[in-house]
Amino acid sequence: MKRFLPDKIRNVCFAGHSDTGKTTLTSALLYAAGTVNRFLRVEDGNTITDFDEEEIQRRISIYLSLAWLEYKDKKINILDTPGFSMFISETIPGIKCSDTVGILVNGVQGIEIQTDKVFKISSNFNVPVFFIINKLDKENSDPFKVLEQLKHKYGNKVIPLSLPIGKEADFKGVVNLMDLKSYITENQNPKAKIENIPENLKEISEKTREELIEKVAEGDDQLMQTFFDKGSLTEEEFLKGLKKSFLNRDIFPVFFTSAASMVGLEPLLQFTTEIAPSPDMRKWEGKNPLSKEPLSFESKETAPASAYVFKTISDIFAGKITIFKAISGTIKSDETYFNSTRGVQERFGSINTIQGKQLSPISEIYAGDIAAVTKLKETKTFDTLCDKTNQILYDPINIGEPSISFAIEPKSKGDEDKISNALQKIMEEEPIVKSSRDPQTKELVISGAGQLHVEIIANKLKNKYGVSVNLKLPKVPYKETIVKSAQANYRHKKQTGGHGQFAECMIQIDPAPRGSGYEFIDKIFGGAISQNFRPSVDKGIQDAASKGILAGFPVVDFKVTLLDGKEHPVDSSDMAFKIAGSMAFKEAAKKAGVTILEPIYNVEIYTPEEFMGDIMGDLNGRRGRVLGMDMEGDLRIIKAQVPLAEMLTYSSDLRSKTQGRASFTMEFAFYEEVPKHLQEKIIAQHKKEKEEEEE
């Protein structure tokens, strides 16, 4: 199979809001380049990059996937990403590992919330960006209205490199401002007819081209001087300047397309091969894993080998598939590479090019290219692989934290081990997914990016791993604590045949600062209770505290002082003092008064201004306390503290309230007392559950 040197490679990520046509555009370009012999459609469930069963059924992209094509002796790797905000953790690595980002915008809807999100992520990674206004064959599409939106949002760096010919159902072609030719598409023919510019578009085409040349000249002092001296630039100067301006993010080109109708594709391909940067034009910063000093290798095939893993797929037949970008050097099949993230060696089998789910063996790839290797033992997503004698470490990508959790249990009791193994594989594929056993509630909890995401995971467990599960909102980990100080004396005395049981202890309990936990203080002087029995009193208290007083939740933030007690020379035992300690604690706690605590979370909500009123009102209804507000670009950030009990369904509620345009993060802050009227409900619910268990 053909191998491509770094200067012949282009890595392009298609990103943007949902329903902008990213997968359709990928499919159209593969067809236009002759990679596939027919136009594969999302509606038919046969596209190269939406191959997961859930994606086919739902007709949406859920995972980052890859395809590649060859055009004019260049290899274009396409990273097709999801558009739903809850799957942004799949989009972020796609942007990071590309060298160019094409942001698709719906020609009817214009700029949407995810448009700006992916633009900001691209800016954070300093990746050049161009816009594709797509779906221009649709009714009510308006290319120039959307172009003005982009200019208003991102400034005068936004400038078209093509112009539309026709509108809505009559959208049939584009003027390519790079070569000043028209590209007309008829009957979805992948090869457009190249014609002269229509008379009615000549003036605007020439004017826009002049604006483009002036903009390009601004990015280079020498070109600016040439522009002032001659009033224009030669074709060679223009293309060289355009390439530099795009690489430096001094210009954000705009293209007009209808991927479904195959319109506007060739100028896009021409731009990608001639103007978009090759990977050797961009530097990846790393560090020495031992000294932690900054380090980078040239993105050349002759440099020391290094690669960055950005995607893992668990395949029933192939096993674990590790997808990586070669950052430097040459990566070869049947070689051993060092995982500098984990400090282990990994033996490669065959490396493969990737066309959707199809892997094709290749002997080696060069810096900048993307490939996959199967059955690595230790390597995980966001790990670095390199030559052991020339080590480098690239930082993991921050993809955020999960926003919603569900308790999960297998429908069949014999499936506990299967569910654990399956979840482990899913977490390898999706680092955003977290799974753990709650030590307090004993529930197996799975966390994902949204309710739909968790439902998709549940479907995957069933369809891919054969484990049917029930999903339910997790129990809130309430806790109990005492209100004031109290004393209790308890005598445990039981006479049976042979030795009896005897133990007596006097304790005092006192409230402790929130978050301090539990403290046991021994203040017995002399031998009222033998030294070897006193730890048993402590164990009895801890055992009783773990089971709760009011509603079965653990008692926390208190200290116990052991004041006095008695023992019997024959009938006292560790068990007797454990029971005495437990009962003394229960009596003292009831005298002291017990209250229920709930976890409070710090919540940050990112929302367009138009939804501020609804969100603030909703937070008040959830017993939230708004702490303040900030701005980040066009978004408002609401900072609040809200009880976890009120946040269990917030992910889906916020999405429906804001049409998916708002997002939020939350992290644990502290515990505080539950209002009395709600405590009564919690206690009643606990009593009901206990009765049901006993039945």
Coordinates of N, CA and C in Angstrom, one line a residue, residues 515-631:
G515 N -17.2 17.6 58.1 CA -16.1 17.0 57.3 C -15.0 16.4 58.1
S516 N -15.1 16.5 59.4 CA -14.0 16.0 60.3 C -14.1 14.5 60.5
G517 N -15.3 13.9 60.3 CA -15.4 12.4 60.4 C -15.7 12.0 61.8
Y518 N -14.9 11.0 62.3 CA -15.2 10.3 63.6 C -13.9 10.3 64.4
E519 N -14.1 10.5 65.7 CA -12.9 10.4 66.6 C -13.3 9.7 67.9
F520 N -12.5 8.7 68.3 CA -12.7 8.0 69.5 C -11.7 8.4 70.6
I521 N -12.1 8.8 71.7 CA -11.2 9.3 72.8 C -11.4 8.4 74.0
D522 N -10.3 7.8 74.5 CA -10.4 6.9 75.7 C -10.0 7.7 76.9
K523 N -10.9 7.9 77.8 CA -10.6 8.7 79.0 C -10.8 7.8 80.3
I524 N -10.8 6.6 80.1 CA -10.9 5.7 81.3 C -9.6 5.7 82.0
F525 N -9.6 5.9 83.3 CA -8.4 5.8 84.2 C -8.5 4.5 85.0
G526 N -7.5 3.8 85.1 CA -7.5 2.6 85.9 C -8.0 1.4 85.0
G527 N -8.6 0.4 85.7 CA -9.0 -0.8 85.0 C -10.5 -1.0 85.0
A528 N -11.3 0.1 84.9 CA -12.8 -0.1 84.8 C -13.1 -1.0 83.7
I529 N -12.5 -0.8 82.5 CA -12.6 -1.7 81.4 C -11.1 -2.1 81.0
S530 N -10.8 -3.3 80.9 CA -9.5 -3.7 80.5 C -9.1 -3.1 79.2
Q531 N -7.8 -2.8 79.0 CA -7.3 -2.2 77.8 C -7.6 -3.0 76.6
N532 N -7.7 -4.3 76.7 CA -7.9 -5.1 75.5 C -9.4 -5.1 75.0
F533 N -10.3 -4.6 75.9 CA -11.7 -4.6 75.5 C -12.1 -3.2 74.9
R534 N -11.3 -2.2 75.2 CA -11.7 -0.9 74.8 C -11.8 -0.7 73.2
P535 N -10.9 -1.3 72.4 CA -11.1 -1.2 71.0 C -12.5 -1.9 70.5
S536 N -13.0 -2.8 71.3 CA -14.3 -3.4 70.9 C -15.4 -2.4 71.1
V537 N -15.3 -1.6 72.1 CA -16.3 -0.5 72.3 C -16.3 0.4 71.0
D538 N -15.1 0.8 70.6 CA -14.9 1.6 69.4 C -15.5 0.9 68.2
K539 N -15.2 -0.4 68.0 CA -15.8 -1.1 66.8 C -17.3 -1.1 66.9
G540 N -17.9 -1.3 68.1 CA -19.3 -1.3 68.2 C -19.9 0.0 67.8
I541 N -19.3 1.1 68.2 CA -19.8 2.4 67.9 C -19.7 2.6 66.4
Q542 N -18.6 2.3 65.8 CA -18.5 2.5 64.3 C -19.5 1.7 63.5
D543 N -19.7 0.4 64.0 CA -20.6 -0.4 63.4 C -22.0 0.2 63.4
A544 N -22.4 0.6 64.6 CA -23.8 1.2 64.7 C -23.9 2.5 63.9
A545 N -22.8 3.3 63.9 CA -22.8 4.6 63.2 C -23.0 4.3 61.7
S546 N -22.4 3.3 61.2 CA -22.4 3.0 59.7 C -23.9 2.6 59.3
K547 N -24.7 2.2 60.2 CA -26.1 1.8 59.9 C -27.1 2.9 60.1
G548 N -26.6 4.0 60.7 CA -27.5 5.1 60.8 C -28.5 5.0 62.0
I549 N -29.1 6.1 62.3 CA -30.1 6.2 63.4 C -31.5 6.5 62.8
L550 N -31.6 7.5 61.9 CA -32.9 8.0 61.4 C -33.4 7.2 60.2
A551 N -32.5 7.1 59.2 CA -32.9 6.6 57.9 C -31.9 5.7 57.2
G552 N -31.0 5.1 58.0 CA -30.0 4.1 57.5 C -28.8 4.7 56.9
F553 N -28.6 6.0 57.0 CA -27.4 6.6 56.4 C -26.3 6.7 57.5
P554 N -25.0 6.6 57.1 CA -24.0 6.7 58.1 C -23.9 8.0 58.9
V555 N -23.6 7.8 60.2 CA -23.5 9.0 61.1 C -22.1 9.5 61.0
V556 N -21.9 10.8 60.8 CA -20.5 11.3 60.6 C -20.4 12.6 61.4
D557 N -19.1 13.0 61.5 CA -18.8 14.3 62.2 C -19.2 14.3 63.6
F558 N -18.6 13.4 64.4 CA -18.9 13.3 65.8 C -17.7 12.7 66.5
K559 N -17.6 13.0 67.8 CA -16.5 12.3 68.5 C -17.1 11.6 69.7
V560 N -16.6 10.5 70.1 CA -17.1 9.7 71.3 C -16.0 9.7 72.3
T561 N -16.3 10.0 73.6 CA -15.4 9.8 74.7 C -15.9 8.7 75.5
L562 N -15.0 7.7 75.7 CA -15.3 6.6 76.6 C -14.9 7.0 78.0
L563 N -16.0 7.1 78.9 CA -15.8 7.7 80.2 C -15.6 6.6 81.3
D564 N -16.4 5.6 81.3 CA -16.4 4.6 82.4 C -17.0 3.3 81.9
G565 N -17.0 2.3 82.7 CA -17.6 1.0 82.4 C -17.3 0.0 83.4
K566 N -17.8 -1.2 83.2 CA -17.5 -2.3 84.1 C -17.4 -3.6 83.3
E567 N -16.7 -4.6 83.9 CA -16.5 -5.8 83.2 C -16.6 -7.0 84.3
H568 N -16.8 -8.2 83.8 CA -16.9 -9.3 84.6 C -15.7 -10.2 84.4
P569 N -15.1 -10.8 85.4 CA -13.9 -11.6 85.2 C -14.1 -12.8 84.3
V570 N -15.4 -13.3 84.2 CA -15.6 -14.5 83.4 C -16.4 -14.2 82.2
D571 N -17.5 -13.4 82.3 CA -18.5 -13.3 81.3 C -18.2 -12.1 80.3
S572 N -17.2 -11.3 80.5 CA -16.9 -10.2 79.6 C -16.1 -10.8 78.4
S573 N -16.4 -10.2 77.2 CA -15.7 -10.6 76.0 C -15.7 -9.4 75.0
D574 N -14.9 -9.6 73.9 CA -14.9 -8.6 72.9 C -16.3 -8.4 72.3
M575 N -17.0 -9.5 72.0 CA -18.3 -9.3 71.5 C -19.3 -8.6 72.4
A576 N -19.2 -8.9 73.7 CA -20.1 -8.2 74.7 C -19.8 -6.7 74.7
F577 N -18.5 -6.3 74.7 CA -18.3 -4.9 74.7 C -18.6 -4.2 73.3
K578 N -18.5 -5.0 72.2 CA -18.9 -4.4 70.9 C -20.4 -4.1 71.0
I579 N -21.2 -5.0 71.5 CA -22.6 -4.8 71.6 C -22.9 -3.7 72.5
A580 N -22.3 -3.6 73.7 CA -22.5 -2.5 74.6 C -22.2 -1.2 74.0
G581 N -21.0 -1.1 73.3 CA -20.7 0.2 72.6 C -21.7 0.6 71.6
S582 N -22.2 -0.4 70.8 CA -23.2 -0.1 69.8 C -24.5 0.4 70.4
M583 N -25.0 -0.2 71.4 CA -26.2 0.2 72.1 C -26.1 1.5 72.8
A584 N -24.9 1.7 73.5 CA -24.7 3.0 74.1 C -24.7 4.2 73.1
F585 N -24.1 3.9 72.0 CA -24.1 4.9 70.9 C -25.5 5.3 70.5
K586 N -26.3 4.3 70.2 CA -27.7 4.5 69.8 C -28.5 5.3 70.8
E587 N -28.3 5.0 72.1 CA -29.0 5.7 73.1 C -28.5 7.2 73.2
A588 N -27.2 7.4 73.2 CA -26.7 8.7 73.2 C -27.1 9.6 72.0
A589 N -27.1 8.9 70.8 CA -27.4 9.7 69.6 C -28.9 10.2 69.7
K590 N -29.8 9.3 70.2 CA -31.2 9.7 70.3 C -31.3 10.9 71.2
K591 N -30.6 10.9 72.4 CA -30.6 12.0 73.3 C -30.1 13.3 72.7
A592 N -29.0 13.1 71.9 CA -28.3 14.3 71.3 C -29.1 14.9 70.2
G593 N -30.0 14.1 69.5 CA -30.7 14.5 68.4 C -29.9 14.3 67.1
V594 N -30.6 13.7 66.1 CA -29.9 13.4 64.9 C -30.6 14.1 63.7
T595 N -29.8 14.6 62.8 CA -30.3 15.3 61.6 C -29.7 14.7 60.4
I596 N -30.3 14.9 59.2 CA -29.8 14.3 57.9 C -29.0 15.4 57.1
L597 N -27.9 15.0 56.6 CA -27.1 15.9 55.8 C -27.2 15.5 54.3
E598 N -27.1 16.5 53.4 CA -27.1 16.1 52.0 C -25.9 16.8 51.3
P599 N -25.4 16.1 50.2 CA -24.3 16.7 49.5 C -24.7 17.9 48.6
I600 N -23.9 19.0 48.7 CA -24.1 20.2 47.9 C -23.0 20.3 46.9
Y601 N -23.4 20.6 45.7 CA -22.4 20.7 44.6 C -22.3 22.1 44.1
N602 N -21.0 22.4 43.7 CA -20.8 23.7 42.9 C -21.2 23.4 41.5
V603 N -22.0 24.3 41.0 CA -22.5 24.1 39.6 C -22.2 25.3 38.8
E604 N -21.7 25.1 37.6 CA -21.5 26.2 36.6 C -22.3 26.0 35.4
I605 N -23.1 26.9 35.0 CA -24.0 26.7 33.8 C -23.6 27.7 32.7
Y606 N -23.3 27.2 31.6 CA -22.9 28.1 30.4 C -24.1 28.2 29.5
T607 N -24.6 29.4 29.3 CA -25.8 29.6 28.6 C -25.8 30.9 27.7
P608 N -26.5 30.9 26.6 CA -26.7 32.1 25.9 C -27.6 33.0 26.8
E609 N -27.5 34.3 26.7 CA -28.2 35.2 27.6 C -29.7 35.1 27.5
E610 N -30.3 34.6 26.4 CA -31.7 34.6 26.3 C -32.4 33.6 27.3
F611 N -31.6 32.6 27.8 CA -32.1 31.6 28.7 C -31.9 31.9 30.1
M612 N -31.2 33.0 30.4 CA -30.8 33.3 31.8 C -32.0 33.3 32.8
G613 N -33.1 33.9 32.4 CA -34.2 34.0 33.3 C -34.8 32.7 33.6
D614 N -35.0 31.9 32.6 CA -35.6 30.5 32.9 C -34.6 29.7 33.7
I615 N -33.3 29.8 33.5 CA -32.4 29.0 34.2 C -32.3 29.4 35.7
M616 N -32.3 30.7 35.9 CA -32.3 31.2 37.3 C -33.5 30.8 38.1
G617 N -34.7 30.9 37.4 CA -35.9 30.5 38.1 C -35.9 29.0 38.4
D618 N -35.4 28.2 37.5 CA -35.3 26.8 37.7 C -34.4 26.4 38.8
L619 N -33.2 27.2 38.9 CA -32.3 26.9 40.0 C -33.0 27.2 41.4
N620 N -33.7 28.3 41.4 CA -34.4 28.6 42.7 C -35.4 27.5 43.1
G621 N -36.0 26.9 42.1 CA -37.0 25.8 42.3 C -36.3 24.5 42.7
R622 N -34.9 24.5 42.5 CA -34.1 23.3 42.9 C -33.4 23.6 44.2
R623 N -33.8 24.6 44.9 CA -33.1 25.0 46.2 C -31.7 25.4 46.0
G624 N -31.4 25.9 44.8 CA -30.1 26.4 44.5 C -29.8 27.8 45.0
R625 N -28.6 28.1 45.3 CA -28.1 29.4 45.7 C -27.2 29.9 44.6
V626 N -27.6 31.0 43.9 CA -26.8 31.6 42.9 C -25.7 32.5 43.6
L627 N -24.4 32.1 43.2 CA -23.3 32.8 43.9 C -22.8 34.0 43.0
G628 N -23.0 33.9 41.7 CA -22.5 35.0 40.9 C -22.6 34.7 39.4
M629 N -22.2 35.6 38.6 CA -22.3 35.4 37.1 C -21.1 36.0 36.5
D630 N -20.6 35.3 35.4 CA -19.5 35.8 34.6 C -19.9 35.8 33.1
M631 N -19.0 36.3 32.3 CA -19.2 36.2 30.9 C -18.0 35.6 30.2

